[in-house]
JSON list of C-alpha atoms in Angstrom, two decimals:
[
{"chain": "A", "resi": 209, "resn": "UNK", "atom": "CA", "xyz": [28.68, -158.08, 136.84]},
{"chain": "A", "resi": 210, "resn": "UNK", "atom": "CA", "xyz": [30.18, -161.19, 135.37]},
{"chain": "A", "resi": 211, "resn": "UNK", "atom": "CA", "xyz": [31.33, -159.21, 132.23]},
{"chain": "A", "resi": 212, "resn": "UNK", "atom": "CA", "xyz": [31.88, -156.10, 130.95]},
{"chain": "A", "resi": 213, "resn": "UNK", "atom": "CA", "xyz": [29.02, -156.92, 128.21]},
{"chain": "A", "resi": 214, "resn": "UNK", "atom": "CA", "xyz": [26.17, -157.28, 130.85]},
{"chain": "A", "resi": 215, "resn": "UNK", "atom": "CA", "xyz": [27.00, -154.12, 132.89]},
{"chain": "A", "resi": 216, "resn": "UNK", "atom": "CA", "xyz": [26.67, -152.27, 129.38]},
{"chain": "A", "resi": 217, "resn": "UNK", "atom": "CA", "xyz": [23.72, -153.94, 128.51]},
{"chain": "A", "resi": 218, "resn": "UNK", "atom": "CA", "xyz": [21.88, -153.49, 131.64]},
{"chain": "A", "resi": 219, "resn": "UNK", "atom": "CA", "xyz": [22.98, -149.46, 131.65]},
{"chain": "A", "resi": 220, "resn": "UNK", "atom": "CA", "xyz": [22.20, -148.82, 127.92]},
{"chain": "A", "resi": 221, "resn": "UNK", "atom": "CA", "xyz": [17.98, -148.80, 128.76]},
{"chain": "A", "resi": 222, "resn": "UNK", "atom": "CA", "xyz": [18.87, -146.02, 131.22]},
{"chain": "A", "resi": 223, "resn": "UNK", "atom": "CA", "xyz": [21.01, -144.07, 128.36]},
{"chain": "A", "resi": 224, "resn": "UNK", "atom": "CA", "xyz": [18.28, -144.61, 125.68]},
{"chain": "A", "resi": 225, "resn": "UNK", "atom": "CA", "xyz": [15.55, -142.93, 128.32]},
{"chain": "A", "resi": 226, "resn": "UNK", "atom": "CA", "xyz": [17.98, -140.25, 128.36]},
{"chain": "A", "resi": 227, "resn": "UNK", "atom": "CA", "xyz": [17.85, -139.91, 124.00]},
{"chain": "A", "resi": 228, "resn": "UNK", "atom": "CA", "xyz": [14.06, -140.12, 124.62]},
{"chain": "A", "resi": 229, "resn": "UNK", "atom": "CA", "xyz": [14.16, -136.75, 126.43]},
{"chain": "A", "resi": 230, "resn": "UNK", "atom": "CA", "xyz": [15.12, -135.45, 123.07]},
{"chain": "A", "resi": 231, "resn": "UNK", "atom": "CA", "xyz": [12.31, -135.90, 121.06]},
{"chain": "A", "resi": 232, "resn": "UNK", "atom": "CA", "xyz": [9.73, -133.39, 123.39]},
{"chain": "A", "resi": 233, "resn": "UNK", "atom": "CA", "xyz": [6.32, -133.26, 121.93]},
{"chain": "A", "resi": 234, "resn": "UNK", "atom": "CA", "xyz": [5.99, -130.75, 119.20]},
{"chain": "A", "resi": 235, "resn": "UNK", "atom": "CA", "xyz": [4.85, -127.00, 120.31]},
{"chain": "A", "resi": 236, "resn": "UNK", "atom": "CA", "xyz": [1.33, -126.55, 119.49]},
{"chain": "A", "resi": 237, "resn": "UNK", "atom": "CA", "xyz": [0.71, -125.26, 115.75]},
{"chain": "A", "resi": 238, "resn": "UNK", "atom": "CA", "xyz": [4.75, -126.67, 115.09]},
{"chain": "A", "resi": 239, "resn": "UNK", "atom": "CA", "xyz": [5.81, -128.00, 111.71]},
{"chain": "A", "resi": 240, "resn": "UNK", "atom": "CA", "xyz": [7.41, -131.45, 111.35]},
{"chain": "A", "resi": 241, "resn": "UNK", "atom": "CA", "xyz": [10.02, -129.85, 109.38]},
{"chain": "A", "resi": 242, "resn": "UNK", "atom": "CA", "xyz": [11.31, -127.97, 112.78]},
{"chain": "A", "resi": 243, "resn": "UNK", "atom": "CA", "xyz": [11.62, -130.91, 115.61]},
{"chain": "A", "resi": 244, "resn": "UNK", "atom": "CA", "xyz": [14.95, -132.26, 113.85]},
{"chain": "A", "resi": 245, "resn": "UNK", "atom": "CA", "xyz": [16.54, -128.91, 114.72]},
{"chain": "A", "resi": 246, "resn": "UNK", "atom": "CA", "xyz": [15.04, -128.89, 118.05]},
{"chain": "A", "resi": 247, "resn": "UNK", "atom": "CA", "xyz": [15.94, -132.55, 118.59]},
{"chain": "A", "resi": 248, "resn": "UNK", "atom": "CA", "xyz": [19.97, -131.52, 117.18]},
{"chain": "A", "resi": 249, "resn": "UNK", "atom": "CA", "xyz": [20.01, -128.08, 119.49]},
{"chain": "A", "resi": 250, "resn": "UNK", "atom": "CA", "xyz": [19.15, -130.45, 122.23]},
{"chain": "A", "resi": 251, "resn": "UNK", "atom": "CA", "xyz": [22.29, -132.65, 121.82]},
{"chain": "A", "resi": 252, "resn": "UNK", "atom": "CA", "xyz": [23.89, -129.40, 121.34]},
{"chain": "A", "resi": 253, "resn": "UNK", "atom": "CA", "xyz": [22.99, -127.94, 125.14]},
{"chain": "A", "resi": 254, "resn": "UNK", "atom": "CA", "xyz": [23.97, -131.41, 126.17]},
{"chain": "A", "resi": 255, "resn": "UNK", "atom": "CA", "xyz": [27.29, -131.57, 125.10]},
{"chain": "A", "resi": 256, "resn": "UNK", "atom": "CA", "xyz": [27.78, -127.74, 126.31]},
{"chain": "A", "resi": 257, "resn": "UNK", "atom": "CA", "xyz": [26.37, -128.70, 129.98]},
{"chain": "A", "resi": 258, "resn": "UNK", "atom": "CA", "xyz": [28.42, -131.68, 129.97]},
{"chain": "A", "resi": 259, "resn": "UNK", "atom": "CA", "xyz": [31.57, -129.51, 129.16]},
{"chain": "A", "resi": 260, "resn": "UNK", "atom": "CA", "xyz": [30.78, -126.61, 132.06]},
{"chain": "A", "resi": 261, "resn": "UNK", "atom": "CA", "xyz": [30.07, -129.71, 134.23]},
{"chain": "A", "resi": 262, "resn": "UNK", "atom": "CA", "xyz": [32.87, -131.48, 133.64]},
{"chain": "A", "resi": 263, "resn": "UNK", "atom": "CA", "xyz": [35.14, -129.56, 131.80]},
{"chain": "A", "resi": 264, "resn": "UNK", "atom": "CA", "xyz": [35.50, -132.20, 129.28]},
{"chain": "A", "resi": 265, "resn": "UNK", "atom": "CA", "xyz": [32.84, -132.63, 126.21]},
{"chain": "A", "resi": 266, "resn": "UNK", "atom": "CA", "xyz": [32.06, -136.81, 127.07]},
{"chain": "A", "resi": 267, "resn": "UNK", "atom": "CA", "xyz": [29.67, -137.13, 123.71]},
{"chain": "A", "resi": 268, "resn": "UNK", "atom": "CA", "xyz": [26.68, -139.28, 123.33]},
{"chain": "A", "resi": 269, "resn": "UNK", "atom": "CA", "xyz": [27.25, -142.54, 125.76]},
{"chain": "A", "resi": 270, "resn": "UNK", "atom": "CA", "xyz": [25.71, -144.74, 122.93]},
{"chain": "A", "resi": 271, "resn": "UNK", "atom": "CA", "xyz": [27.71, -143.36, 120.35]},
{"chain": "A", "resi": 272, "resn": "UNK", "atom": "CA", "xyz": [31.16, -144.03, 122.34]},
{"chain": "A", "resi": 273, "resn": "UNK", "atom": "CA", "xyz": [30.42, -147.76, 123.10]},
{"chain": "A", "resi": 274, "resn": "UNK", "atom": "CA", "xyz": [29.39, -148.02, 119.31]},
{"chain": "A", "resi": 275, "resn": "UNK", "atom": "CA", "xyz": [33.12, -146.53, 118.57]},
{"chain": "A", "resi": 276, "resn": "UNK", "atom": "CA", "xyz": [34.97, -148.41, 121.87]},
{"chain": "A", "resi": 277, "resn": "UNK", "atom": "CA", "xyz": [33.96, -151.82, 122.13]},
{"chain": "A", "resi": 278, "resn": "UNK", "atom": "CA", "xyz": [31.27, -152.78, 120.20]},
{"chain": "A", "resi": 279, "resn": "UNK", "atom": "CA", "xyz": [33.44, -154.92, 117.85]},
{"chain": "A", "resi": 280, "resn": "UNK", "atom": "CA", "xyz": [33.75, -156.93, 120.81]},
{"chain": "A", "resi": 281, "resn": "UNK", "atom": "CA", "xyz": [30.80, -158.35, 121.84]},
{"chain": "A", "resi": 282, "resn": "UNK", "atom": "CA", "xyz": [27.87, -159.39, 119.81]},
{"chain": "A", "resi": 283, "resn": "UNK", "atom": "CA", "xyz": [25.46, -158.32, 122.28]},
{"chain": "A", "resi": 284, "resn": "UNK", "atom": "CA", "xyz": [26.78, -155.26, 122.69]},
{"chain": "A", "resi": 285, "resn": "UNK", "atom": "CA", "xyz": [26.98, -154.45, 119.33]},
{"chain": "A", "resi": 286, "resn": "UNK", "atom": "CA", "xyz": [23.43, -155.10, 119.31]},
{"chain": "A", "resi": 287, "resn": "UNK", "atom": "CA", "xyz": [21.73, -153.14, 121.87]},
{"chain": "A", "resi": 288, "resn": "UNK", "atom": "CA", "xyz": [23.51, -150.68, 120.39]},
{"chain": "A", "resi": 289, "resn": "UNK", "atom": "CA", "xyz": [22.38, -150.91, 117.24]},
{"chain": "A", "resi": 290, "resn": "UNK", "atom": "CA", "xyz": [18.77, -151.25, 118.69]},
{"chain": "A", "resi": 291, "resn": "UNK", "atom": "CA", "xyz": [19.08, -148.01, 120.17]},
{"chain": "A", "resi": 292, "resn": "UNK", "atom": "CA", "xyz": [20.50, -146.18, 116.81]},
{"chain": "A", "resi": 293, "resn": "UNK", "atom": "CA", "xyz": [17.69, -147.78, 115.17]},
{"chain": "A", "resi": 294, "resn": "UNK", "atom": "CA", "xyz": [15.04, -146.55, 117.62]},
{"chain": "A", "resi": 295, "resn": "UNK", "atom": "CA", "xyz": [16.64, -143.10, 116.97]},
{"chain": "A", "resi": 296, "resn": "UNK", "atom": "CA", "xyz": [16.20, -143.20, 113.06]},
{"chain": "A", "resi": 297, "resn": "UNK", "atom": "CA", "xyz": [12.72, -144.37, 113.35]},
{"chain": "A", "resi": 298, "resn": "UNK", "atom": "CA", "xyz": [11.82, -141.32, 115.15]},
{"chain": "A", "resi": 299, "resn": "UNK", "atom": "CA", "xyz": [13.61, -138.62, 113.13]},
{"chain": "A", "resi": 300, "resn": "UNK", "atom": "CA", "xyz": [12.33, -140.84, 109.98]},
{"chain": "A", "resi": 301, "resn": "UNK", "atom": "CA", "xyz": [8.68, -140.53, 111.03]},
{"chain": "A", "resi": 302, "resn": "UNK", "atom": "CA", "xyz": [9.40, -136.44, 111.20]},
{"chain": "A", "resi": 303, "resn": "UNK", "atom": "CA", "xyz": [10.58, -136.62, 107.84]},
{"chain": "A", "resi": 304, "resn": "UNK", "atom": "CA", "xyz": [7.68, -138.25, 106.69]},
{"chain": "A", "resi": 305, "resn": "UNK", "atom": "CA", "xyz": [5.53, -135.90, 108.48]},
{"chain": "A", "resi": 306, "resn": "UNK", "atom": "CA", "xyz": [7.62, -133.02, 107.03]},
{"chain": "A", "resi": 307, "resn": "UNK", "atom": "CA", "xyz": [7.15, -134.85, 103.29]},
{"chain": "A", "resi": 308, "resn": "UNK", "atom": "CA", "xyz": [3.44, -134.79, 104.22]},
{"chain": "A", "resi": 309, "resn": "UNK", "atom": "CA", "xyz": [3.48, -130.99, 105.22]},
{"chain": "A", "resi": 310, "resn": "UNK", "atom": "CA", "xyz": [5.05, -130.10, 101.93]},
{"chain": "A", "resi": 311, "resn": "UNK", "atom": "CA", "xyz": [7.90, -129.29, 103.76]},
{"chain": "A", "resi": 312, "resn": "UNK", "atom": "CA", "xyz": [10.21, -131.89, 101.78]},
{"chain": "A", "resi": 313, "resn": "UNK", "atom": "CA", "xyz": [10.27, -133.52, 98.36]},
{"chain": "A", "resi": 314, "resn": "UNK", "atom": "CA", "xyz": [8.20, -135.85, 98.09]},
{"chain": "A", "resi": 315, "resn": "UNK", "atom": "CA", "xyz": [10.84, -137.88, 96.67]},
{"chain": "A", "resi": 316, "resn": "UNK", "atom": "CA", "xyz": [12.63, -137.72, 99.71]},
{"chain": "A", "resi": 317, "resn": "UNK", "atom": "CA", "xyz": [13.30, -141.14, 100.75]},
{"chain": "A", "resi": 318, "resn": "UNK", "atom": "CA", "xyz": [12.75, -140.52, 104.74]},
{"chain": "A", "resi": 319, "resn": "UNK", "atom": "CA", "xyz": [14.62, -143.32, 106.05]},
{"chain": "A", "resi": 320, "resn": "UNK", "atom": "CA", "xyz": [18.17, -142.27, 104.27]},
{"chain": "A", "resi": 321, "resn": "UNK", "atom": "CA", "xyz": [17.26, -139.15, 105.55]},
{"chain": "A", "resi": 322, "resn": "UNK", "atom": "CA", "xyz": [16.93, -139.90, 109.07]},
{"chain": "A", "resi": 323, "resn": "UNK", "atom": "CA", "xyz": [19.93, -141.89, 108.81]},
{"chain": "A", "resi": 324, "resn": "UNK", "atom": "CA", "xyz": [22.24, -138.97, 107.20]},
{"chain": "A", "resi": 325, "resn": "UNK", "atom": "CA", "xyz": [20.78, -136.86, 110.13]},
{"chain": "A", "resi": 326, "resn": "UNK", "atom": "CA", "xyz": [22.01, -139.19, 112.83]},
{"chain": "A", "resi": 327, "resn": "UNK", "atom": "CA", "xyz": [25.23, -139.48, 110.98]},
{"chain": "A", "resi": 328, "resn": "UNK", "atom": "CA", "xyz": [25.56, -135.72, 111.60]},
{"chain": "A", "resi": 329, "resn": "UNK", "atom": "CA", "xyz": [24.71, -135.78, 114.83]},
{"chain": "A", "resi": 330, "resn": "UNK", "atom": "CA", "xyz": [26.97, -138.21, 115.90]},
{"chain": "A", "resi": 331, "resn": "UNK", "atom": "CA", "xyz": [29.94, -136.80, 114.16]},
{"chain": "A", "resi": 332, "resn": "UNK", "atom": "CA", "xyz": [29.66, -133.43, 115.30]},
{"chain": "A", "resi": 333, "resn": "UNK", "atom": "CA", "xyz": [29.34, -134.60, 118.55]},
{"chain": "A", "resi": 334, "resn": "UNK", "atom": "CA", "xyz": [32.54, -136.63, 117.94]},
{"chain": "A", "resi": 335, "resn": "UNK", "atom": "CA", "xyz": [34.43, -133.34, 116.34]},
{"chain": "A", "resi": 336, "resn": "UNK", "atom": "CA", "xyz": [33.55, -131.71, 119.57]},
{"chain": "A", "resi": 337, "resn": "UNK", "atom": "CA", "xyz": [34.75, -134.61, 121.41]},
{"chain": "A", "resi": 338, "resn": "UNK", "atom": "CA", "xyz": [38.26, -134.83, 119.57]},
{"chain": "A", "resi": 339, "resn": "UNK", "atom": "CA", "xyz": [38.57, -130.97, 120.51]},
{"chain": "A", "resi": 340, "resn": "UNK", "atom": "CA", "xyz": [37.04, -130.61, 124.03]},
{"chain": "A", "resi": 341, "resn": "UNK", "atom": "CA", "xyz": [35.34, -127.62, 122.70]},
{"chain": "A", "resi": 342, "resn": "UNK", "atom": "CA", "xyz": [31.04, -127.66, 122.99]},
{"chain": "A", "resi": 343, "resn": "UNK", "atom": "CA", "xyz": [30.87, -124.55, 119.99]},
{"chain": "A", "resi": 344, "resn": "UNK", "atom": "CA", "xyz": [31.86, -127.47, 117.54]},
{"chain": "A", "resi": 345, "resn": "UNK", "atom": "CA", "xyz": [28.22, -128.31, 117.31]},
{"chain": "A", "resi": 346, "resn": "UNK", "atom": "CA", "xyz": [26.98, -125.39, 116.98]},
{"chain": "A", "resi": 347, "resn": "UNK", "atom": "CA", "xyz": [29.41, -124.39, 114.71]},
{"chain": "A", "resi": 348, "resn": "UNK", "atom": "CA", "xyz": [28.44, -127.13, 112.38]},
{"chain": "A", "resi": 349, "resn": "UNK", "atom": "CA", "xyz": [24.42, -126.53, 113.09]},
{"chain": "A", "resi": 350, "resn": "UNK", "atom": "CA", "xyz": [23.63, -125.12, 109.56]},
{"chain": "A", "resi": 351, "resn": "UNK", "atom": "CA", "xyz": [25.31, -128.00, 107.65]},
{"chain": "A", "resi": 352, "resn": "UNK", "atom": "CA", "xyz": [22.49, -130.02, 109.68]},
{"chain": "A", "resi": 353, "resn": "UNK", "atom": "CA", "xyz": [20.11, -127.88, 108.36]},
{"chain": "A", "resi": 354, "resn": "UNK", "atom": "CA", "xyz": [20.99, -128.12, 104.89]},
{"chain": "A", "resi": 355, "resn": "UNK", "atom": "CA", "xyz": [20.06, -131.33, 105.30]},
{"chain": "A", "resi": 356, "resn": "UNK", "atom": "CA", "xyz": [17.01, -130.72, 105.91]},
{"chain": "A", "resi": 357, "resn": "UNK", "atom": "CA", "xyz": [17.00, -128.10, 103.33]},
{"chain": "A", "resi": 358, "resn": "UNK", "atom": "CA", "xyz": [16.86, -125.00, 106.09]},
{"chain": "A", "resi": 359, "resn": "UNK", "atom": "CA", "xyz": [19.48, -122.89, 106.27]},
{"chain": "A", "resi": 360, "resn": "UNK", "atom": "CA", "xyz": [20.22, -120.62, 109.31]},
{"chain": "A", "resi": 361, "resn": "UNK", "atom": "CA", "xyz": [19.66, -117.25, 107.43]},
{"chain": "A", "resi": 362, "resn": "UNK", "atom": "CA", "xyz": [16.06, -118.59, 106.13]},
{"chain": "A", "resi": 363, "resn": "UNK", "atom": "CA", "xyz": [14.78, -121.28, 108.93]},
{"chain": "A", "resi": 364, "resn": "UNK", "atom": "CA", "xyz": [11.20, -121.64, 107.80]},
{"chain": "A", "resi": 365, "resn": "UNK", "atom": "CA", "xyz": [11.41, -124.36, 104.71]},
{"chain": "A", "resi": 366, "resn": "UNK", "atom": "CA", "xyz": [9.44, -123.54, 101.46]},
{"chain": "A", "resi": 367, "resn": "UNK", "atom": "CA", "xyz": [6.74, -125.56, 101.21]},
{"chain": "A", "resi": 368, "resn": "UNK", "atom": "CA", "xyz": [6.45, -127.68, 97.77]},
{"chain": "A", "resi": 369, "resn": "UNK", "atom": "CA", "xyz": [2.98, -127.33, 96.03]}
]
C-alpha cells in the first residue's frame, strides 16, 4: 500500500460486512421496537468474545479509526463517516417502524434517535475499551434502553393509541 489511507480504505468494506451481521432479520411475529436491543446485545457478545479471545476488549474497528486518525486524512474520514451513516439509516428505519407500531411517539424524530443510539453504542464500547472489562456494556444496557423507552425490568414498550 502506498499509504496508510488506502490500506484503511480498502479494509473498511470488509469491517462494514462485519456491522451488517448485526442487523439479522427480525424473528417472525418481532416488533420493530426490539431489533435495537438485539442489534446492541450483539455488539455486546462481540466485545465479550473479543476479550476471552484476546484478552483485551479491541472495540468497534470503525469506531477506533474514527477516534485515531481520521483527522488525518480526508478520505479516511470519509469512508468512515459513510459507514456511521449506513449504520443510522438502519437503526433509523427501526425507529420508524417502531413509530409505526405504536411503539414510539409519534413525535419521535427517528433520525436523532438513531443517532443518540449509535452514540451509545459507541461509547459504551469505548468505556469498556478504556477498562479492558466486556461487563461495561452490559452494565450500561438499560441506559440504551431508556432510550428507546424500555427498561430492563419492563422490556415490552407500551404501545401509544
Amino acid at each position: 500500500w502506498r499509504a496508510k489511507a488506502d490500506l484503511l480504505v480498502a479494509v473498511l468494506p470488509a469491517h462494514r460486512e462485519k456491522l451488517r451481521a448485526f442487523r439479522q432479520p427480525l424473528p417472525s411475529g418481532a416488533l420493530a421496537i426490539e431489533q435495537p436491543p438485539m442489534m446492541y446485545d450483539a455488539a455486546a457478545f462481540a466485545v465479550l468474545t473479543q476479550h476471552q479471545e484476546s484478552g483485551h476488549v479491541q472495540g468497534c474497528t470503525i469506531g477506533s479509526v474514527v477516534a485515531e486518525i481520521s483527522t488525518q486524512s480526508e478520505t479516511i474520514r470519509q469512508a468512515v463517516a459513510d459507514a456511521l451513516d449506513e449504520m443510522t439509516t438502519t437503526v433509523e428505519g427501526l425507529v420508524e417502524r417502531a413509530t409505526d407500531e405504536g411503539d414510539l411517539d409519534r413525535a419521535t424524530d427517528a433520525k436523532a434517535l438513531a443517532q443518540r443510539l449509535l452514540a451509545y453504542v459507541q461509547g459504551a464500547t469505548l468505556l469498556a475499551k478504556s477498562k479492558n472489562d466486556p461487563r461495561v456494556t452490559q452494565e450500561l444496557r438499560n441506559g440504551y434502553l431508556q432510550l428507546l423507552g424500555l427498561d430492563s425490568n419492563q422490556p415490552q414498550p407500551q404501545r401509544s393509541p
